[in-house]
Short mmCIF file of C-alpha atoms in Angstrom, two decimals:
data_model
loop_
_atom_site.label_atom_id
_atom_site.label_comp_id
_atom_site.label_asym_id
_atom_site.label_seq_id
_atom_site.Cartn_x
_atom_site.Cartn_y
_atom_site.Cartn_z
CA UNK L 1 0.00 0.00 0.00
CA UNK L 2 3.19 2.39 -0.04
CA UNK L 3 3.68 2.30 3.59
CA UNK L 4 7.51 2.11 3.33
CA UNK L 5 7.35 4.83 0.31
CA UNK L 6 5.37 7.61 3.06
CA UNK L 7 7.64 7.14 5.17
CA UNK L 8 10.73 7.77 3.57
CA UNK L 9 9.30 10.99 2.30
CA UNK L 10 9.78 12.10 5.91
CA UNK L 11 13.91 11.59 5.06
CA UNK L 12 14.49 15.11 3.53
CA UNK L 13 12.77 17.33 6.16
CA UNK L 14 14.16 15.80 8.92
CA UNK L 15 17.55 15.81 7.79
CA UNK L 16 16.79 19.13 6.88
CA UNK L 17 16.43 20.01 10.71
CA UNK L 18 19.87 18.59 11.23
CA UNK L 19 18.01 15.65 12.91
CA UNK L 20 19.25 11.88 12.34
CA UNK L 21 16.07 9.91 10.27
CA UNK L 22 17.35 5.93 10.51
CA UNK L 23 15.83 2.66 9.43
CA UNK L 24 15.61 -1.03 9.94
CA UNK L 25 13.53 -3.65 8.13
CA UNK L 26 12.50 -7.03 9.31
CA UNK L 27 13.07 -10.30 7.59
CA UNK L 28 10.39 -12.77 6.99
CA UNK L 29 12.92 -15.60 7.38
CA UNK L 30 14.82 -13.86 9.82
CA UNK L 31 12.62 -13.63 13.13
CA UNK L 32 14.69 -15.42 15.25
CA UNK L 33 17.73 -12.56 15.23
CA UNK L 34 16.93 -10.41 18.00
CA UNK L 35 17.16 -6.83 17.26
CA UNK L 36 17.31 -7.52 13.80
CA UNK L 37 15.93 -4.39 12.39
CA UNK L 38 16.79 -1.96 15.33
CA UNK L 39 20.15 -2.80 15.46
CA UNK L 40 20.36 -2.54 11.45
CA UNK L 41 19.18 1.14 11.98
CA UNK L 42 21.28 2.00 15.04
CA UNK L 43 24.26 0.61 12.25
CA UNK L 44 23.67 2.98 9.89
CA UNK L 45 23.96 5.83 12.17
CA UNK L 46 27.01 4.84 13.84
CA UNK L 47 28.03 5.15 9.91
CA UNK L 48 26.89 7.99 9.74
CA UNK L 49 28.86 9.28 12.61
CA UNK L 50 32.19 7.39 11.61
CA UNK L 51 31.49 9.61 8.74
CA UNK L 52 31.75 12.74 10.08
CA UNK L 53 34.60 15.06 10.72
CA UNK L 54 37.01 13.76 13.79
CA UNK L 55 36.46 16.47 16.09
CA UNK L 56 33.01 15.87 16.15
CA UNK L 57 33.58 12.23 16.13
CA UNK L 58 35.63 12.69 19.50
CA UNK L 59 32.58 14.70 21.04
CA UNK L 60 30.37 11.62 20.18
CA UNK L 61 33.33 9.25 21.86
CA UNK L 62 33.45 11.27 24.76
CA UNK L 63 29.55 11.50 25.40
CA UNK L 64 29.02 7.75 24.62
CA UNK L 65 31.86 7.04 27.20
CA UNK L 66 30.36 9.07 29.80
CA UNK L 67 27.04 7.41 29.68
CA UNK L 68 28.17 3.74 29.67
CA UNK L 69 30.48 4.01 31.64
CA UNK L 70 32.33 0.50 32.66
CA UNK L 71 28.80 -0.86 30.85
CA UNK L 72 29.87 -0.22 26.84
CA UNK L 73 30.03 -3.78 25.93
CA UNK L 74 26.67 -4.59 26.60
CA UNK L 75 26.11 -1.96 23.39
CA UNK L 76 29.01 -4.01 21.65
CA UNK L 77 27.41 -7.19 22.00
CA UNK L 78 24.34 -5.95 19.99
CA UNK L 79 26.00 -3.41 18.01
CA UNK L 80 29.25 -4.31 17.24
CA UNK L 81 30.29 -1.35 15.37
CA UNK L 82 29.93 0.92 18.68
CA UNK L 83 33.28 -0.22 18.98
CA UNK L 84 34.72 1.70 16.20
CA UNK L 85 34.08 4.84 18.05
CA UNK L 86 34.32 4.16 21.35
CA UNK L 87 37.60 1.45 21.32
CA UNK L 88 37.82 -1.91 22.85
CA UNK L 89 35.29 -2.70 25.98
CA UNK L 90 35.94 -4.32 28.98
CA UNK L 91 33.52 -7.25 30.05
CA UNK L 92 30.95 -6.94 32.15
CA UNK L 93 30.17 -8.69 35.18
CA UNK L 94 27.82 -11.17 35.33
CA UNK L 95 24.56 -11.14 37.11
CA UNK L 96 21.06 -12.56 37.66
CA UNK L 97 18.55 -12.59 34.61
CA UNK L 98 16.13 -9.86 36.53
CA UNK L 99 19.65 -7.74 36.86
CA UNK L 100 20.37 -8.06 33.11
CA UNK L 101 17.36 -7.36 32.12
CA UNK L 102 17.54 -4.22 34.23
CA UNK L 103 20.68 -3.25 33.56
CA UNK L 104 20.90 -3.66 29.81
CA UNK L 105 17.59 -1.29 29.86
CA UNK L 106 19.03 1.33 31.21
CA UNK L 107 22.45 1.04 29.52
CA UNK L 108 20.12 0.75 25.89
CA UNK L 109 17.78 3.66 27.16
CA UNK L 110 21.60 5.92 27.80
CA UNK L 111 22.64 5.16 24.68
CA UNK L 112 19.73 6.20 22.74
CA UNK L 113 19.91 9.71 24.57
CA UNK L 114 22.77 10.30 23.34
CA UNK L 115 21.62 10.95 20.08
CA UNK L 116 18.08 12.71 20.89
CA UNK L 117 18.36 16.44 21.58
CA UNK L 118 16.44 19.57 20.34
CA UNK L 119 19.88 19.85 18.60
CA UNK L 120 19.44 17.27 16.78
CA UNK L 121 16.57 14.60 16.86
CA UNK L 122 16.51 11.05 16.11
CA UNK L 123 13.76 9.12 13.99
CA UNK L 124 13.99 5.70 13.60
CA UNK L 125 11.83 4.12 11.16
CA UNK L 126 11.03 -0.21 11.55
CA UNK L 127 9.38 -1.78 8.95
CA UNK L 128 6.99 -4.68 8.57
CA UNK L 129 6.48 -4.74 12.01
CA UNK L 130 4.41 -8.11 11.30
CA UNK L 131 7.73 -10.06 11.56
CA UNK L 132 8.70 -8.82 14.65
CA UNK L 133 10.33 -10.46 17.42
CA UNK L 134 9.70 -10.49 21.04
CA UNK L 135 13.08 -8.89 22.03
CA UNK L 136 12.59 -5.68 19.88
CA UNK L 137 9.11 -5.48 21.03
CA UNK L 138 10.26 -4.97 24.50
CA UNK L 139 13.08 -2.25 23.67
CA UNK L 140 10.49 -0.70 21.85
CA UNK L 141 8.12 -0.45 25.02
CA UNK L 142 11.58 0.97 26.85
CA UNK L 143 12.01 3.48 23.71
CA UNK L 144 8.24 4.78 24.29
CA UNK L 145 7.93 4.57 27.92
CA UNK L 146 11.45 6.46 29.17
CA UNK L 147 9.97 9.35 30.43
CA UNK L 148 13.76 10.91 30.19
CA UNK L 149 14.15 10.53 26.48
CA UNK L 150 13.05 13.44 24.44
CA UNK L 151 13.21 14.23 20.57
CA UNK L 152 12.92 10.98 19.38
CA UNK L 153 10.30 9.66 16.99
CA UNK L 154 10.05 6.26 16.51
CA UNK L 155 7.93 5.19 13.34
CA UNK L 156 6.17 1.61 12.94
CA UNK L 157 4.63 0.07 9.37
CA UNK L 158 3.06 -3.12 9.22
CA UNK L 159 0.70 -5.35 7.39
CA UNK L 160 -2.88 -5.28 9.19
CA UNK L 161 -4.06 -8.25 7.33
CA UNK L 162 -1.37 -10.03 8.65
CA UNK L 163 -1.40 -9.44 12.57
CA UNK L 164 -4.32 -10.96 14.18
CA UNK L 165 -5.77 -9.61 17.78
CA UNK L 166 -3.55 -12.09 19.64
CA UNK L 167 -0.79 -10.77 17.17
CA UNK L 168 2.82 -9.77 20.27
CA UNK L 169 2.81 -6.37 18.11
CA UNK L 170 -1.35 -5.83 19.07
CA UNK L 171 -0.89 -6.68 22.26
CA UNK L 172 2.48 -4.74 22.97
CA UNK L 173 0.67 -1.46 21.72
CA UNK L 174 -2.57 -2.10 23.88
CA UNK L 175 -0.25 -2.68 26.95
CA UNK L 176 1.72 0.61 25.70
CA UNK L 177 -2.06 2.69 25.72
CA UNK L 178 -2.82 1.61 29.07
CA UNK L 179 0.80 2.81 30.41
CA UNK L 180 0.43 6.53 28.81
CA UNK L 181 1.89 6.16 25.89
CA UNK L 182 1.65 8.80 23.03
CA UNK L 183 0.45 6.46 19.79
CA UNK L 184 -0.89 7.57 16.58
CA UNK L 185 -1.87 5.47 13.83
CA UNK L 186 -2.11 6.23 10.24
CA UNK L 187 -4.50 3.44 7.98
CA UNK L 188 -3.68 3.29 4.16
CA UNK L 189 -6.40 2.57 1.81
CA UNK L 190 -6.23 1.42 -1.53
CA UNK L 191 -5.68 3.78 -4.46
CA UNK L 192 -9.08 5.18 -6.12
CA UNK L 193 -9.97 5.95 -9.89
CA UNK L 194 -9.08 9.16 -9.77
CA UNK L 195 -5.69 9.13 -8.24
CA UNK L 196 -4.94 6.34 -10.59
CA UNK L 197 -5.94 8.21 -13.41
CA UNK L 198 -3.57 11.08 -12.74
CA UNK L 199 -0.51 8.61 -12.13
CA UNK L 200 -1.15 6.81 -15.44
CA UNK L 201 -1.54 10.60 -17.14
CA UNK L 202 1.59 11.96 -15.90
CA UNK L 203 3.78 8.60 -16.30
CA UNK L 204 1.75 8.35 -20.14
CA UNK L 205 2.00 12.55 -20.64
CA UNK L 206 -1.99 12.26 -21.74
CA UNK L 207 -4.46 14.18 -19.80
CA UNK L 208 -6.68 12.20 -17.12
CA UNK L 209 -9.84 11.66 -19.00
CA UNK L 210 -8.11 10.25 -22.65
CA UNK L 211 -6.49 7.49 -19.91
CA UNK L 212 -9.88 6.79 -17.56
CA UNK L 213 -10.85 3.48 -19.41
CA UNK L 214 -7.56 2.29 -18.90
CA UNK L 215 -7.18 3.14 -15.60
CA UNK L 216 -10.82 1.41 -14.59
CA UNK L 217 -9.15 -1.40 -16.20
CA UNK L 218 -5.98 -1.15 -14.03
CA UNK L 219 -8.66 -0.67 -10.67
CA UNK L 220 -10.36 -3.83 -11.87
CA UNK L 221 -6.88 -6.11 -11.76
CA UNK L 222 -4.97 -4.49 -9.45
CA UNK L 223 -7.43 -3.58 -6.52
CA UNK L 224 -6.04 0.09 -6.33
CA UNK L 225 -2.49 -1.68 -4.30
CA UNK L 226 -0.28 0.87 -5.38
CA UNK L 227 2.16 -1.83 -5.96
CA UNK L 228 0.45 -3.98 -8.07
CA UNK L 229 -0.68 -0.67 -10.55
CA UNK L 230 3.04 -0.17 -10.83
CA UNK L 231 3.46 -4.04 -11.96
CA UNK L 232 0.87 -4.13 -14.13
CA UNK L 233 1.90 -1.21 -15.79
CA UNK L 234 5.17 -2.79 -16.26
CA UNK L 235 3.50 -6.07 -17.62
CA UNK L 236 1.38 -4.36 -19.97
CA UNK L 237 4.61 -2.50 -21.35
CA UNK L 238 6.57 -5.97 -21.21
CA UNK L 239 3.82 -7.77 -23.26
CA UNK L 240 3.93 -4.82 -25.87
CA UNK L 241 0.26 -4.10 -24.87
CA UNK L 242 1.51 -0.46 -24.00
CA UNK L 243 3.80 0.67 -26.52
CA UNK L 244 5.00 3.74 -27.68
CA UNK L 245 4.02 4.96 -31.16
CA UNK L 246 7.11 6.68 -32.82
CA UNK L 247 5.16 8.39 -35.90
CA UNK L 248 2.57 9.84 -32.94
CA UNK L 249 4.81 10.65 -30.66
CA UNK L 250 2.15 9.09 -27.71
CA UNK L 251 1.70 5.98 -26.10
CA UNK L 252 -0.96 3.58 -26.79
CA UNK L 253 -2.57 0.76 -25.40
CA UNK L 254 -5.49 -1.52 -26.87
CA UNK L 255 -8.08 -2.25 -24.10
CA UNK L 256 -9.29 -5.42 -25.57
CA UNK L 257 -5.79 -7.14 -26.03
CA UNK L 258 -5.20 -6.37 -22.46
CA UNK L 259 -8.46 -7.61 -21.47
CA UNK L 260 -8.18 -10.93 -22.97
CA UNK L 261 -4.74 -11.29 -20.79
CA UNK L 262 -5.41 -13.82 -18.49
CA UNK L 263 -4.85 -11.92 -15.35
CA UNK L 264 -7.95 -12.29 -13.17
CA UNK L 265 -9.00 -9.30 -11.29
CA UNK L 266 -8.10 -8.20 -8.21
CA UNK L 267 -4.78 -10.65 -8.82
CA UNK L 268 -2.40 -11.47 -6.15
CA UNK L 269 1.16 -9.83 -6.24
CA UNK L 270 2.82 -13.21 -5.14
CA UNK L 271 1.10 -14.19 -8.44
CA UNK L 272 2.19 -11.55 -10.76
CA UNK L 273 5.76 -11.49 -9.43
CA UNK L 274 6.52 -15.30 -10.16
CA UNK L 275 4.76 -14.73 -13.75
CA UNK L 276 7.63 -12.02 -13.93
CA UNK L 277 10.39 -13.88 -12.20
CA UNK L 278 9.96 -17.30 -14.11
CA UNK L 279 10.56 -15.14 -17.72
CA UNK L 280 13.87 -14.38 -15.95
CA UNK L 281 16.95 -17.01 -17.25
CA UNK L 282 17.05 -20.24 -15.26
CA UNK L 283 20.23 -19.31 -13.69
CA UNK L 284 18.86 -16.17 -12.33
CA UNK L 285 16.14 -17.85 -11.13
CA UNK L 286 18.01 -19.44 -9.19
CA UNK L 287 19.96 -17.25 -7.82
CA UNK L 288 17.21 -15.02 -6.93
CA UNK L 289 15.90 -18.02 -4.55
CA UNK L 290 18.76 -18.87 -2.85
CA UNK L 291 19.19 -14.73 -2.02
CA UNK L 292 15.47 -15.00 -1.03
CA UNK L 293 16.85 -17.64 1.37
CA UNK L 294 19.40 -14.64 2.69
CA UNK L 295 17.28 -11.66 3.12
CA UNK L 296 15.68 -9.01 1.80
CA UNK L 297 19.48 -7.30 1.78
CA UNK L 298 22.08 -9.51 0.60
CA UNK L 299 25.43 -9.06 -0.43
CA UNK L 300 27.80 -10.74 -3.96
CA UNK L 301 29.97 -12.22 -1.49
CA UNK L 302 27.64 -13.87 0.74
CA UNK L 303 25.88 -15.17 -2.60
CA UNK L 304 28.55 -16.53 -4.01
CA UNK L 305 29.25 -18.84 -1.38
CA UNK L 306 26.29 -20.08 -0.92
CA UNK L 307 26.12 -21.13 -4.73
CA UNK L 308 29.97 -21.97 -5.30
CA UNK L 309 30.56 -19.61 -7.74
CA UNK L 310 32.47 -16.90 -8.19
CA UNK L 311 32.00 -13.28 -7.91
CA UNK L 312 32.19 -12.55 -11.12
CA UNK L 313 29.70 -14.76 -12.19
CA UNK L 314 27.61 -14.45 -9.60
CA UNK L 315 27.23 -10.78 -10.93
CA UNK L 316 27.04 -11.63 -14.41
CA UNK L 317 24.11 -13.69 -13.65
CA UNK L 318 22.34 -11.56 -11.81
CA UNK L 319 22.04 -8.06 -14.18
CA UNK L 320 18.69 -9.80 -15.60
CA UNK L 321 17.21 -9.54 -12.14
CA UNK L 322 18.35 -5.85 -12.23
CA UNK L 323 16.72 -5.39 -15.55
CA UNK L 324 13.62 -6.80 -14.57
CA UNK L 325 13.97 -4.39 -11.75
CA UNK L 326 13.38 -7.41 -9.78
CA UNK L 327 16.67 -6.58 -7.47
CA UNK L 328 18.03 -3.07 -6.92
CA UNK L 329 21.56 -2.66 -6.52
CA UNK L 330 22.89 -0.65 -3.16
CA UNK L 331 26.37 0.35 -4.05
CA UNK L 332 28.47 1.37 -6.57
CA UNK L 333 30.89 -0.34 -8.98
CA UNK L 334 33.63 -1.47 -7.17
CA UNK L 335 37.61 -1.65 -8.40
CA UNK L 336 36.70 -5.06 -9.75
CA UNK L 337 33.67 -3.69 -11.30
CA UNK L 338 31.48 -5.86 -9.63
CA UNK L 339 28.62 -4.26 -7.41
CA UNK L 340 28.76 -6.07 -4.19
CA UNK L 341 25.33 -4.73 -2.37
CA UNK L 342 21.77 -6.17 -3.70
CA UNK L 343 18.08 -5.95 -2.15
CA UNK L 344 14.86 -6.77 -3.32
CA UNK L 345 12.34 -4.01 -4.51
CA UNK L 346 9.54 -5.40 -2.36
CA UNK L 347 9.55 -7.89 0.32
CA UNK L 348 6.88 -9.47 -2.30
CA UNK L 349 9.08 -10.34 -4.75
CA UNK L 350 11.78 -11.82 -2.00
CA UNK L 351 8.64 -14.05 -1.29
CA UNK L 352 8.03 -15.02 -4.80
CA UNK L 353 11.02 -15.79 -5.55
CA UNK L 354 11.11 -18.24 -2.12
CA UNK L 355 7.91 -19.61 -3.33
CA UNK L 356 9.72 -20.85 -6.69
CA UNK L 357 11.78 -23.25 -4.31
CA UNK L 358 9.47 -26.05 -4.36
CA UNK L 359 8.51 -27.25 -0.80
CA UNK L 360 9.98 -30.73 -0.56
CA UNK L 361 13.67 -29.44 -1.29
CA UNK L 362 13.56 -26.44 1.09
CA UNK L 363 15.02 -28.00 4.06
CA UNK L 364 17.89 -29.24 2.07
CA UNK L 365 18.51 -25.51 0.14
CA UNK L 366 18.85 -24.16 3.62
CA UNK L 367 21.30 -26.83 4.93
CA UNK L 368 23.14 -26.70 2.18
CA UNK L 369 23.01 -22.57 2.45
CA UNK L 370 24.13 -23.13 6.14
CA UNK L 371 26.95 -26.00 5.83
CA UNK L 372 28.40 -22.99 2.82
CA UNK L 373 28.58 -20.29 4.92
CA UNK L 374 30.33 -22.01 7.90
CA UNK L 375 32.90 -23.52 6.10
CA UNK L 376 33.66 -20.02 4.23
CA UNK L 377 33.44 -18.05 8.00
CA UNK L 378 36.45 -17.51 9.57
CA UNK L 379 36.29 -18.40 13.28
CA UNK L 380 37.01 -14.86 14.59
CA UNK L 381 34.10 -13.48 12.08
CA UNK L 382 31.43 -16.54 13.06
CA UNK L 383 29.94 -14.44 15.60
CA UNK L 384 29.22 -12.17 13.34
CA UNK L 385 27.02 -14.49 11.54
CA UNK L 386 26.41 -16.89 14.37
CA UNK L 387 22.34 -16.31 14.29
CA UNK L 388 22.20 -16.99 10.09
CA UNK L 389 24.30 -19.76 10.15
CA UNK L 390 22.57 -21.67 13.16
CA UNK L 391 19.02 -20.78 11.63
CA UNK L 392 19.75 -22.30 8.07
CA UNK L 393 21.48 -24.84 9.96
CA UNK L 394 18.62 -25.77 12.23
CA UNK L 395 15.94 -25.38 9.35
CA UNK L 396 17.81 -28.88 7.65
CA UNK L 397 19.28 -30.97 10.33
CA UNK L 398 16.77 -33.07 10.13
CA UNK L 399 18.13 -34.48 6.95
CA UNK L 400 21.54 -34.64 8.80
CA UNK L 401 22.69 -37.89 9.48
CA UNK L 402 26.37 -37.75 10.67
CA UNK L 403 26.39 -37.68 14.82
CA UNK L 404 29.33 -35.74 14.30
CA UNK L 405 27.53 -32.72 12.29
CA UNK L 406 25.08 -33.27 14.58
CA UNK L 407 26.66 -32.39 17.35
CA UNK L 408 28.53 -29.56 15.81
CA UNK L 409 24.96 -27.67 15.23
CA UNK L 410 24.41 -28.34 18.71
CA UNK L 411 27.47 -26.53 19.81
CA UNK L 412 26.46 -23.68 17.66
CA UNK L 413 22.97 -23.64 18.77
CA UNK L 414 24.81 -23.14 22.61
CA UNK L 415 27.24 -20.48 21.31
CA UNK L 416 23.83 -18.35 19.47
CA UNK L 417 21.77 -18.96 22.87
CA UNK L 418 24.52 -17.71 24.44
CA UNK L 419 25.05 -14.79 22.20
CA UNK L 420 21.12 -13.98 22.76
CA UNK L 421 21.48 -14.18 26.21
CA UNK L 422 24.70 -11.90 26.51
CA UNK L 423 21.94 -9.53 23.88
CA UNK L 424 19.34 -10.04 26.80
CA UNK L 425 16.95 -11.92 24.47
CA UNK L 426 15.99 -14.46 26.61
CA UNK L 427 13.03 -15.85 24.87
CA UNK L 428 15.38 -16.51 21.64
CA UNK L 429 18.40 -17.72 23.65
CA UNK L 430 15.86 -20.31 25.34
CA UNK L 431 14.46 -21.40 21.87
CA UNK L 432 18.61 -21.96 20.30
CA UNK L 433 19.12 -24.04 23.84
CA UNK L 434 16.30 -25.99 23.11
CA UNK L 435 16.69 -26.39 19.93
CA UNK L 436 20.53 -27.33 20.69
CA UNK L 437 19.40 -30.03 23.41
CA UNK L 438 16.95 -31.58 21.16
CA UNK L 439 19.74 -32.63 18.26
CA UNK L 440 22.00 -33.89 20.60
CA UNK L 441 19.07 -36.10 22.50
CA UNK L 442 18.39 -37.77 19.07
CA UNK L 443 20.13 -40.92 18.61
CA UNK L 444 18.40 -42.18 15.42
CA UNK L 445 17.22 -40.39 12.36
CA UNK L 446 14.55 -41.95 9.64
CA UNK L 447 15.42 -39.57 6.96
CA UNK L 448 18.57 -40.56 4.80
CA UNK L 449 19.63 -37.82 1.95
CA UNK L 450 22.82 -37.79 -0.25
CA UNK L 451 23.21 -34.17 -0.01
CA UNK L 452 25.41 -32.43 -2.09
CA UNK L 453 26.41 -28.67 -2.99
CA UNK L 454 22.64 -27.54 -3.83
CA UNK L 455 21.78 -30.86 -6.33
CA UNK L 456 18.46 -29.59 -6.43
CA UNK L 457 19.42 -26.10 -7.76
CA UNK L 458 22.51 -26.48 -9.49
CA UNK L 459 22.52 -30.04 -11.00
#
């Protein structure tokens, strides 16, 4: 419905103000990484701030210092690039869970202070709030409830249709009501005729009423979800039923031909994307599912391990996907001339191109995805990619056999509950313990699989 496109129109005015405007997106297939998309905002603004000039960058070290005192690593352990500006941490002690809990709040609640003043404010914008976990949901109620922090605006977008009344995101924002705090929601609605009209007008330079019957037509199919009217634009053009007409100089469309496309109305966008994605080469296909399997960011590297190739190929393989405009690249060119930086346009079309992984060889894509990217980790960086690796990892084990590579998901299930617990997400580090108990307390295993490097995707 263009939730995440409002929002970002908020980017330029608040920068404007000299304030800090941040963002973080949850992962469908990432739920169990605590933080995920809070600590993927707080990132980019320690960027940010490792981007500015050193003096300044010294005033930041100095105020960070003074609020965490002997408590910085707590910070580290969820965002490890705090670091970078505020040096090397000494541990902390341990303590009871109830102390933790405590004391990581108010160290978190510190921290964000730091960077909310009338000086300069901080928004922080978390999208598709649907997928979110329990741990964020709690800083969140921190965030809103910390009667000392001021100048901060947090933002929220989420799928209605997808949170139900029993839904931890309903229930957190009742409980956050009750205790006084300050909500306002905004409710998008579908697209009308008229606004339709005008888009298809300006993006077709005809006026509004030459383009109505098309755009009742668009209505019809699309259901007024902003998305969808951009896709089916782009299908119509892709089929050649809106073309431009050189010795005119106008565009023009034939309403029949496009109703006789068998495209139902009201069509779903999981629907439309895979008709899209499956015109893509096999290859790309391919790759698009096993970055699907990633995230909704994912990187040339990263991808290239996972499917054994190189780089260079990788890339090669994927500029379809950026033709399409399937996949949108985030960087530039590098010295290599590779661009190393990918994410989906829509969290739909990550989905679709999951969906294209056929059911019965999903466990073994993600085993195969997690068995990659542990042998390719280098044991200082595994913590950095501890929660990935153990969640492919645990999504295939059952189709491990080998005690020994049993056991050896086990361990890493201990070192990620660990990790969550150091992170004070104790409802994720108890799930990784459990999880870690329960492979090592199975001593037989009815499924037997020859697995190799991806057989199912790359042959």
């Amino acid at each position: 419905m263009g939730k995440s496109a409002l929002v970002q129109e908020l980017y330029k005015p608040i920068t404007a103000k000299r304030g800090y405007f941040i963002s973080g997106k949850f992962d469908q297939f990432g739920r169990n990484i605590p933080y995920s998309a809070i600590v993927d905002a707080l990132r980019k603004l320690v960027q940010q701030l490792l981007g500015e000039p050193d003096e300044q960058l010294q005033q930041w070290r100095k105020r960070l210092l003074a609020v965490l005192g002997s408590n910085g690593q707590l910070i580290v352990d969820v965002i490890p690039e705090v670091e970078l500006i505020v040096g090397k941490q000494q541990p902390v002690p341990e303590v009871g869970s109830t102390e933790a809990q405590n004391r990581f709040n108010l160290v978190f609640g510190q921290f964000i202070r730091v960077f909310c003043s009338k000086k300069h404010p901080l928004a922080i914008f978390l999208d598709d709030l649907q997928w979110v976990d329990w741990a964020t949901l709690k800083l969140i109620e921190l965030m809103l409830l910390d009667e000392q922090t001021q100048f901060l605006f947090l933002i929220g977008a989420y799928r209605d249709n997808e949170v139900s009344p029993i839904h931890p995101l309903v229930l957190t924002l009742e409980e956050l009501q009750k205790q006084g705090a300050v909500l306002h929601q905004i409710v998008l609605s579908p697209l009308t005729l008229e606004p339709i009209a005008k888009l298809i007008a300006e993006a077709l330079y005809r006026d509004a009423h030459t383009v109505l019957s098309l755009a009742e037509l668009v209505l019809r199919k699309t259901g007024g979800n902003p998305f969808l009217v951009g896709e089916f634009l782009r299908l119509l053009y892709s089929e050649n039923l809106l073309c431009f007409d050189v010795d005119r100089s106008r565009w023009q469309w034939n309403l029949d031909r496009i109703r006789a496309l068998n495209i139902a109305d009201n069509v779903n966008v999981v629907e439309l994307l895979l008709n899209k994605l499956k015109k893509l080469p096999e290859v790309s296909q391919q790759l698009l599912q096993l970055a699907a399997c990633i995230g909704f960011q994912f990187d040339l590297k990263t991808l290239a391990i996972v499917c054994e190739q190189s780089p260079k190929t990788v890339f090669r393989n994927l500029l379809a996907a950026i033709q399409a405009e399937l996949i949108q690249p985030l960087s530039e060119l590098d010295e290599d001339l590779l661009v190393q930086d990918y994410k989906f346009v829509h969290d739909r079309v990550q989905q679709a191109a999951y969906t294209l992984i056929d059911e019965s060889h999903k466990q073994m894509v993600h085993l195969q995805i997690g068995r990659n990217l542990q042998q390719k980790t280098l044991p200082e960086r595994l913590s950095d990619r501890l929660f990935e690796i153990v969640d492919h990892l645990n999504h295939g084990i059952e189709l491990v056999t080998n005690q020994v590579e049993r056991n050896e998901i086990a361990k890493l299930n201990l070192l990620a509950g660990q990790k969550a617990k150091r992170a004070i997400a104790y409802s994720v580090a108890k799930e990784y313990l459990a999880k870690g108990r329960a492979w090592l307390a199975k001593s037989s295993w009815q499924t037997n699989y020859n697995l190799t490097a991806l057989p199912y995707l790359w042959g």
